[in-house]
Coordinates of C-alpha atoms and ligand atoms in Angstrom, one line a residue:
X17 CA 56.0 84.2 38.9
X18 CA 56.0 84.5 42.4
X19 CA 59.0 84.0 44.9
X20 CA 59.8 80.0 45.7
X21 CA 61.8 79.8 49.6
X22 CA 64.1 76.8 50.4
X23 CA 62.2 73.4 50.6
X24 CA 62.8 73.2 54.1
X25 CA 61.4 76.6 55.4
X26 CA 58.2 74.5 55.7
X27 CA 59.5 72.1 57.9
X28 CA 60.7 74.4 60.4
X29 CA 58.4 75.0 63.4
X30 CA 57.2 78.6 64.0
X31 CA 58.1 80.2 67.5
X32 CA 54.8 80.8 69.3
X33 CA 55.4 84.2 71.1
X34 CA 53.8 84.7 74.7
X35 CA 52.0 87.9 73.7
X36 CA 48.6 87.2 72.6
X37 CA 47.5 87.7 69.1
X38 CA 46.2 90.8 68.4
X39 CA 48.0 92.5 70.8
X40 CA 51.3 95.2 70.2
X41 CA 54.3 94.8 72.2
X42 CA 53.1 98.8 73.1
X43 CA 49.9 97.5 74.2
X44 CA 51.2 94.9 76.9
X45 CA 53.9 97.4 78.1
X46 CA 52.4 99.3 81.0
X47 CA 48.7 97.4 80.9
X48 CA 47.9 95.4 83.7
X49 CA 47.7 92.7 81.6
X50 CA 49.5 89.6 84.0
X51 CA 52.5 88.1 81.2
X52 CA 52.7 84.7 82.6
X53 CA 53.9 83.2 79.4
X54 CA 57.8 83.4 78.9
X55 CA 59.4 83.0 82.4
X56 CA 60.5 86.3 82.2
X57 CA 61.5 88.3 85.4
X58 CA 58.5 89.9 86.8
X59 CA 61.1 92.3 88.3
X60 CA 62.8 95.6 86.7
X61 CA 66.8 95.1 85.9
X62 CA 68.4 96.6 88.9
X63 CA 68.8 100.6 89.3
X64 CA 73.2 100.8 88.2
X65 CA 72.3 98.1 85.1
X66 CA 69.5 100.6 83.7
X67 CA 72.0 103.3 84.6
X68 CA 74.8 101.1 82.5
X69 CA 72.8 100.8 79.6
X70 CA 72.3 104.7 79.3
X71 CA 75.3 105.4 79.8
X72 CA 76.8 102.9 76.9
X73 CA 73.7 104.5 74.5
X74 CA 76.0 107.1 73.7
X75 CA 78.2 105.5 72.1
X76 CA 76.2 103.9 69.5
X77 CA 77.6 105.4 66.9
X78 CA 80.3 102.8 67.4
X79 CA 79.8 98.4 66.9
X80 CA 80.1 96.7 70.1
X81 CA 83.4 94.9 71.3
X82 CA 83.0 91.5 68.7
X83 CA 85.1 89.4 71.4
X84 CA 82.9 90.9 74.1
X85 CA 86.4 91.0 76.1
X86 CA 85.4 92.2 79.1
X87 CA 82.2 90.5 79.5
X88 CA 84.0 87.4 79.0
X89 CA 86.9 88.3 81.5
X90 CA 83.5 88.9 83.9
X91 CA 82.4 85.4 83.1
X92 CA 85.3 83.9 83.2
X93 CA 85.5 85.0 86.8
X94 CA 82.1 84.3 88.2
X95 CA 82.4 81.0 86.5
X96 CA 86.3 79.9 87.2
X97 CA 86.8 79.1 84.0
X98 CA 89.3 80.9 81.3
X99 CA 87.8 83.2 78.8
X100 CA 88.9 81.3 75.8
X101 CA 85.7 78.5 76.8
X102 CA 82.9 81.3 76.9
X103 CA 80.9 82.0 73.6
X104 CA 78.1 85.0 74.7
X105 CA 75.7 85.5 72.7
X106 CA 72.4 87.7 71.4
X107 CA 70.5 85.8 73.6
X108 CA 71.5 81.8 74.4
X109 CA 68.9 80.8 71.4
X110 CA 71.9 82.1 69.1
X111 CA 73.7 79.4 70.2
X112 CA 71.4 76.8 69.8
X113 CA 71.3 78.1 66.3
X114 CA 75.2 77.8 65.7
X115 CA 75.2 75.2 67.0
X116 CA 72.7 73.3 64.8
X117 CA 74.7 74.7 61.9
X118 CA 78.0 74.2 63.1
X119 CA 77.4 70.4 64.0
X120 CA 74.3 69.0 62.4
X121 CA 73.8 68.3 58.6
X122 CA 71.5 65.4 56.5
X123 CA 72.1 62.2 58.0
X124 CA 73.0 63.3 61.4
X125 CA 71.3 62.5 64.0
X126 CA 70.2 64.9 67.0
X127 CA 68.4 63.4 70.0
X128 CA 66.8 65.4 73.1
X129 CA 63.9 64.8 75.5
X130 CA 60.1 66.0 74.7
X131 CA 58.4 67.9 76.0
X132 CA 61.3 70.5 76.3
X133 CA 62.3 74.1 74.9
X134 CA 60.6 74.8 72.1
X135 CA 62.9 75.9 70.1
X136 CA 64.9 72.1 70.1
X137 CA 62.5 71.1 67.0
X138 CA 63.6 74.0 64.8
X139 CA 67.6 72.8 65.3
X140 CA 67.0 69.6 63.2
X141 CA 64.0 71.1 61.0
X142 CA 66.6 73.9 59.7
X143 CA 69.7 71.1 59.5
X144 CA 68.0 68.3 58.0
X145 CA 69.6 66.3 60.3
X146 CA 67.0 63.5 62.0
X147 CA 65.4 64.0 65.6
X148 CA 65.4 61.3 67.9
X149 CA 62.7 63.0 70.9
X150 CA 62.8 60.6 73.7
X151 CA 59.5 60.8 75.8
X152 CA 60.0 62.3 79.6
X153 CA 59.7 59.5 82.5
X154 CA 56.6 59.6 84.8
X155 CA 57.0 62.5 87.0
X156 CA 57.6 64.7 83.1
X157 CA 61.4 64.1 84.3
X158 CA 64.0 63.8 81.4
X159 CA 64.6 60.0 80.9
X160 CA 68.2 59.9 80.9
X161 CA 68.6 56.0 80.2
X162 CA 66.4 56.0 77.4
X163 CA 68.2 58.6 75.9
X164 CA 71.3 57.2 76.3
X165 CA 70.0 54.1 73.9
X166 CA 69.2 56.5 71.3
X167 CA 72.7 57.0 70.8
X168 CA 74.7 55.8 67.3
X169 CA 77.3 56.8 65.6
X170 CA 75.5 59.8 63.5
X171 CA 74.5 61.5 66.7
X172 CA 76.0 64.7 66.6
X173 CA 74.1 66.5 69.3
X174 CA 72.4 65.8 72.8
X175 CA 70.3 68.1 74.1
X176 CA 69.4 67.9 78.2
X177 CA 67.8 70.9 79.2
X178 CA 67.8 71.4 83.4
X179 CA 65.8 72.7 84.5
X180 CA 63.5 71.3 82.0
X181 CA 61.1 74.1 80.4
X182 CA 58.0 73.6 80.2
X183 CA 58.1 71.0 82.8
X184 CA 60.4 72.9 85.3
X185 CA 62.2 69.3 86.6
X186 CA 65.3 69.0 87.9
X187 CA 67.6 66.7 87.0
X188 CA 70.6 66.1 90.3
X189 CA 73.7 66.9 89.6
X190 CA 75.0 63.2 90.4
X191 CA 72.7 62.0 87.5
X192 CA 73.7 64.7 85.1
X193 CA 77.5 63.7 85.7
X194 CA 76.7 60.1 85.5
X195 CA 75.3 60.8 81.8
X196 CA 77.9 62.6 80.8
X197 CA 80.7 60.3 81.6
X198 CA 78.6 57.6 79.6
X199 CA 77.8 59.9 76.2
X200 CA 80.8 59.1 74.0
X201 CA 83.4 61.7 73.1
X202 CA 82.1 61.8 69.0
X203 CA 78.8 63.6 70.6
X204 CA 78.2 67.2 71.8
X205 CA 76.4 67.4 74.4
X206 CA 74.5 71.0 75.2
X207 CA 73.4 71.2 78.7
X208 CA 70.9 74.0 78.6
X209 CA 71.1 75.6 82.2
X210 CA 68.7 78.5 81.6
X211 CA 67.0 78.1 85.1
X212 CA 69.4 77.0 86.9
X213 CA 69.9 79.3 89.4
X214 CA 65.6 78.7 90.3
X215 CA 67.1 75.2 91.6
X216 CA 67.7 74.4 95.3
X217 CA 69.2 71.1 95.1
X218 CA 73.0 71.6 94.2
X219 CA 75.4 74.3 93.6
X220 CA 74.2 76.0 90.9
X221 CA 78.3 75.7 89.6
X222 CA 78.2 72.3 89.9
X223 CA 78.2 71.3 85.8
X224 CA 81.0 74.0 86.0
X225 CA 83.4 71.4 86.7
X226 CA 82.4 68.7 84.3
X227 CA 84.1 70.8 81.4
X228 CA 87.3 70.0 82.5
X229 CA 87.1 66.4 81.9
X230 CA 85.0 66.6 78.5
X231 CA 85.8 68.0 76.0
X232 CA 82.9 67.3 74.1
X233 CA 80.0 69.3 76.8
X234 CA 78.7 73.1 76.5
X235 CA 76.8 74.5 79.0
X236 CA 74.2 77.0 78.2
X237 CA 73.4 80.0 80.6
X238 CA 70.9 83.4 80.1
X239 CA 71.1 86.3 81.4
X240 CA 67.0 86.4 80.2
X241 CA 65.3 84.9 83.2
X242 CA 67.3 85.0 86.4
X243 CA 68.8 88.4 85.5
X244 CA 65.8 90.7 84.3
X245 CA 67.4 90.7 81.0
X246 CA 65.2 89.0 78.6
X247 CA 64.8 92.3 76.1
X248 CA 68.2 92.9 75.8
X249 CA 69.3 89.4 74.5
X250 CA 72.1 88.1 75.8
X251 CA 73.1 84.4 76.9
X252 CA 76.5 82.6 76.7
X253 CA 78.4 79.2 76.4
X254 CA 80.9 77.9 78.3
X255 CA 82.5 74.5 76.3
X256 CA 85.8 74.4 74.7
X257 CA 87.5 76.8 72.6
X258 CA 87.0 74.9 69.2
X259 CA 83.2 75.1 70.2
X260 CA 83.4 78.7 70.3
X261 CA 85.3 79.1 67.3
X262 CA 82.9 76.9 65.5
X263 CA 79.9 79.3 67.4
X264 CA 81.9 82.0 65.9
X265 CA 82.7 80.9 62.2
X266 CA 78.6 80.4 61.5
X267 CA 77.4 84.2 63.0
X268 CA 77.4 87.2 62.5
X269 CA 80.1 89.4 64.1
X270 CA 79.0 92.3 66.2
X271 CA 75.7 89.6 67.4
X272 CA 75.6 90.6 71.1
X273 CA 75.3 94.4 71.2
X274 CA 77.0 96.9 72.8
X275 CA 73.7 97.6 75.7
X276 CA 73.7 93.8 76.0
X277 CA 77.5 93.6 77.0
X278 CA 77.5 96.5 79.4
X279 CA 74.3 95.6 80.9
X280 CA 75.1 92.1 81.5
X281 CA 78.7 93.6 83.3
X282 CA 77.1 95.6 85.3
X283 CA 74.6 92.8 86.3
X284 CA 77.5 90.6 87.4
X285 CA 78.6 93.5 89.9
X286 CA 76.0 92.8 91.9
X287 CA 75.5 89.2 92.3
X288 CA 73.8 89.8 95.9
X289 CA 71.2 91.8 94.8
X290 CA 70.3 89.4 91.6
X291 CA 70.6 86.5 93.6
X292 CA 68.1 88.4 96.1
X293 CA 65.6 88.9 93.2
X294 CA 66.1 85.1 92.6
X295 CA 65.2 84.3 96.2
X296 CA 61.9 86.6 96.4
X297 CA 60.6 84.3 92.9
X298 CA 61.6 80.9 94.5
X299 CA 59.7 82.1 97.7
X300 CA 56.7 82.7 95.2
X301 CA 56.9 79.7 93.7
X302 CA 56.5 77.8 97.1
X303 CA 53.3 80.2 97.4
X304 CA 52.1 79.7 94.2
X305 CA 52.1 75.9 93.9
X306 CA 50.3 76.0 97.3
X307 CA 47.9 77.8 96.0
X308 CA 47.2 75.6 92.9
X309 CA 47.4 72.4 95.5
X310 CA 44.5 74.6 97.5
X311 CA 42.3 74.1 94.2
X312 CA 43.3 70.7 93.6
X313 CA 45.4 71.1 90.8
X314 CA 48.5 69.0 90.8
X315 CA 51.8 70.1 89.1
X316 CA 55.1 68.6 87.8
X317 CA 57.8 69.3 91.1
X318 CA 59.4 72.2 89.8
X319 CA 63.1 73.7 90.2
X320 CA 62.5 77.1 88.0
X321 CA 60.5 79.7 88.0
X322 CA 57.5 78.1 86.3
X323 CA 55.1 75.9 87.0
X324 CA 53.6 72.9 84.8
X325 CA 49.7 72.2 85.7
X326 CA 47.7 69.4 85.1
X327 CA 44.5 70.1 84.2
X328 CA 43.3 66.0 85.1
X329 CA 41.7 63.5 83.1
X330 CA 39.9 66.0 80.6
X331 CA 42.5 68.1 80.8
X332 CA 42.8 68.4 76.8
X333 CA 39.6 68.7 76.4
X334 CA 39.3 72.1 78.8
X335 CA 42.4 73.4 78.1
X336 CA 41.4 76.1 75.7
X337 CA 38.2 76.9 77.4
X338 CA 40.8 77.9 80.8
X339 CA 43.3 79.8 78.8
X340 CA 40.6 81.9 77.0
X341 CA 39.1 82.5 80.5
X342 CA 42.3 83.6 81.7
X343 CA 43.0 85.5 79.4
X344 CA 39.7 87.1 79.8
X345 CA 41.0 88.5 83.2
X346 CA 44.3 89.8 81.5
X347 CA 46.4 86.7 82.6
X348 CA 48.4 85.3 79.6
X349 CA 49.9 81.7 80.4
X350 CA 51.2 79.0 78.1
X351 CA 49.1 76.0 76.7
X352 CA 50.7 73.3 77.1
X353 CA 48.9 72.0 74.0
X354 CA 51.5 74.3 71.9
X355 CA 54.3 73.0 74.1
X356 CA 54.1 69.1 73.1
X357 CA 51.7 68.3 76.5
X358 CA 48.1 68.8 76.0
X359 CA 45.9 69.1 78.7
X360 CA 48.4 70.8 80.5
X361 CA 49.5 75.0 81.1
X362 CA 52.9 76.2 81.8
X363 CA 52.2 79.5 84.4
X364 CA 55.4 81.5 84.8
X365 CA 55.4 83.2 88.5
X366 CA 54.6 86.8 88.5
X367 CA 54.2 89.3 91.6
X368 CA 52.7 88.5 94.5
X369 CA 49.1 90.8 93.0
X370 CA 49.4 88.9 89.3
X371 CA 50.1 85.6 91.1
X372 CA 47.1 86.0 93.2
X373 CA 44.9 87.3 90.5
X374 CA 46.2 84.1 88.5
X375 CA 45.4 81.8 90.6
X376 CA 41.8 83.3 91.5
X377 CA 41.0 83.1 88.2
X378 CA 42.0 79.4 87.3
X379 CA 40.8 78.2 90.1
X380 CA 37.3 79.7 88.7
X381 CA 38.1 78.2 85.5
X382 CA 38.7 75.0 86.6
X383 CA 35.4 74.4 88.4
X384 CA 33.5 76.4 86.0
X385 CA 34.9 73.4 83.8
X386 CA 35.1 70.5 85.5
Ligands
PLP13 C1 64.4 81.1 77.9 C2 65.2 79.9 77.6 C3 66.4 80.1 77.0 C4 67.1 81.4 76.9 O1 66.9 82.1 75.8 P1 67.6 83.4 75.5 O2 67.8 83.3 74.1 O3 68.9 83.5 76.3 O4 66.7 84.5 76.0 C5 67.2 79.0 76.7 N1 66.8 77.8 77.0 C6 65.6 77.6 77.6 C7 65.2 76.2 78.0 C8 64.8 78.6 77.9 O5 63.6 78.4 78.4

């Protein structure tokens, strides 16, 4: 006899992770290996947040704060919004998570645009609920209309993700609020702001203010990519308080830990300096996308702090060839192949010396291929 899992543990798509197979986590730390794969921060948390986290390591012997009090007094804050709507979390995928369990179930119905974060699929694989993916618009742009028509009464859950990952488009605020005003109050809508602070078109607080008028919105923020927090997990909601309570009632306790919270206080202290850090990778990315115009590589316009690159017309067909090249020369990107948009790579920015190594070597690649 051997051990039978749940009927749908098959369904549910596996996370791809951005380190290459066959290499340790120990192996990547310190190479020179160029991790362009997870739109992490190329940069180091700041000095007093590495000094925060040492000095909360000795009191492990202790669980963390479960109400995460003071991080979400901090949040509550930054945010102008009352502590009661903010849900943090062991990373912002935890809420994604709860959130599938708290709100989808078999014959409900969950719609969100494809390509987008990969980890959208696994929400109505592990429910059972049905997915309704609505193709992007030309210009891989989330097609907002469309996705409005999808809508019936077993939607439980609309998912707009803006920036978009992998396609890094920008949806203007005007358009989100638009959308939201039309979605009716019976659906939850999670507006998954991840790389939000990448964009230069609005106020990144602008969504902020739609939670005051609907009741039925949660926005999603990380402190993963703009803060240099990715291995520390933590992320947070801000929607009502019955969305938090719901967050709360299908977790674990204790789920963001006691580094995470001090770390991610401490990183709130010193807005200036993150939001410097943030301004160093947008310059980049003006640089960068230069640089893949300069070998004739075009790109979806991008508001994050990645970059989506067609590969043209045989683009499926070369894609594997270019990634194993680049990887070749130590530079790990993202197929897009594995992302739901063959033919094309997802390149998070790096430093200034991986970027330039990157795009030295695609450019290679691409006439090598061509
Ligand atoms: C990286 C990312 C997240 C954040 O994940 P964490 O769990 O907070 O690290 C959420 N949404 C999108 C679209 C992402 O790309």
């Amino acid at each position: 006899m051997s051990v039978h899992f749940n009927s749908k543990l098959a369904s549910i798509p596996g996370y791809t992770p951005g380190v290459p197979k066959g290499h340790s986590a120990e192996d990547v730390a310190g190479s020179t290996l160029a991790q362009l794969a997870s739109n992490e921060s190329p940069y180091a948390p700041l000095p007093e947040v590495v000094e925060a986290i040492a000095a909360a390591a000795g009191s492990m012997n202790r669980y963390p704060d479960p109400e995460a009090t003071l991080l979400r007094k901090r949040l509550g804050e930054r945010h102008g919004v009352d502590p009661s709507r903010i849900t943090p979390a062991n990373g912002s995928c935890e809420i994604l998570l709860a959130a599938a369990d708290a709100l989808l179930e078999p014959g409900a119905e969950i719609v969100y645009a494809w390509p987008a974060f990969s980890m959208y699929p696994i929400l109505a694989a592990m429910s059972g609920a049905r997915e309704i993916r609505v193709p992007l618009a030309p210009g891989e742009v989330h097609d907002l209309e469309a996705m409005l028509a999808e809508i019936t009464a077993a939607t439980q859950l609309v998912l707009v993700c803006n920036p978009n990952n992998p396609t890094g488009t920008y949806i203007p605020f005007a358009d989100i609020a638009d959308f939201v005003e039309r979605v009716p109050d019976h659906v939850t809508v999670i507006l998954d702001e991840a790389y939000i602070d990448f964009q230069t078109v609005d106020d990144p607080e602008a969504s902020i203010g739609l939670l005051d008028r609907h009741e039925n919105l949660v926005i999603l923020r990380t402190f993963s990519k703009s803060h240099s927090l990715a291995g520390l997990r933590v992320g947070y909601a801000i929607g009502s308080p019955a969305f938090r309570a719901a967050v709360d009632a299908v977790r674990q306790p204790f789920s963001v830990n006691a580094l995470a919270q001090a770390a991610a206080v401490e990183a709130l202290n010193h807005g200036e300096a993150v939001r410097a850090q943030i301004l160093t990778a947008i310059q980049e990315r003006d640089r960068v996308e230069e640089g893949f115009r300069s070998h004739g590589l075009s790109t979806a316009d991008t508001g994050a702090n990645f970059s989506w690159i067609s590969l043209g017309e045989n683009g499926a067909e070369i894609e594997d060839h270019v990634i194993a090249d680049l990887a070749e020369a130590g530079i790990i990107v993202r197929a897009g192949r594995l992302l739901g948009g063959p033919g094309w790579l997802r390149i998070s920015y790096g430093t200034i010396e991986e970027n330039n190594r990157m795009l030295e070597a695609l450019g290679d690649s691409v006439r090598r291929h061509s």
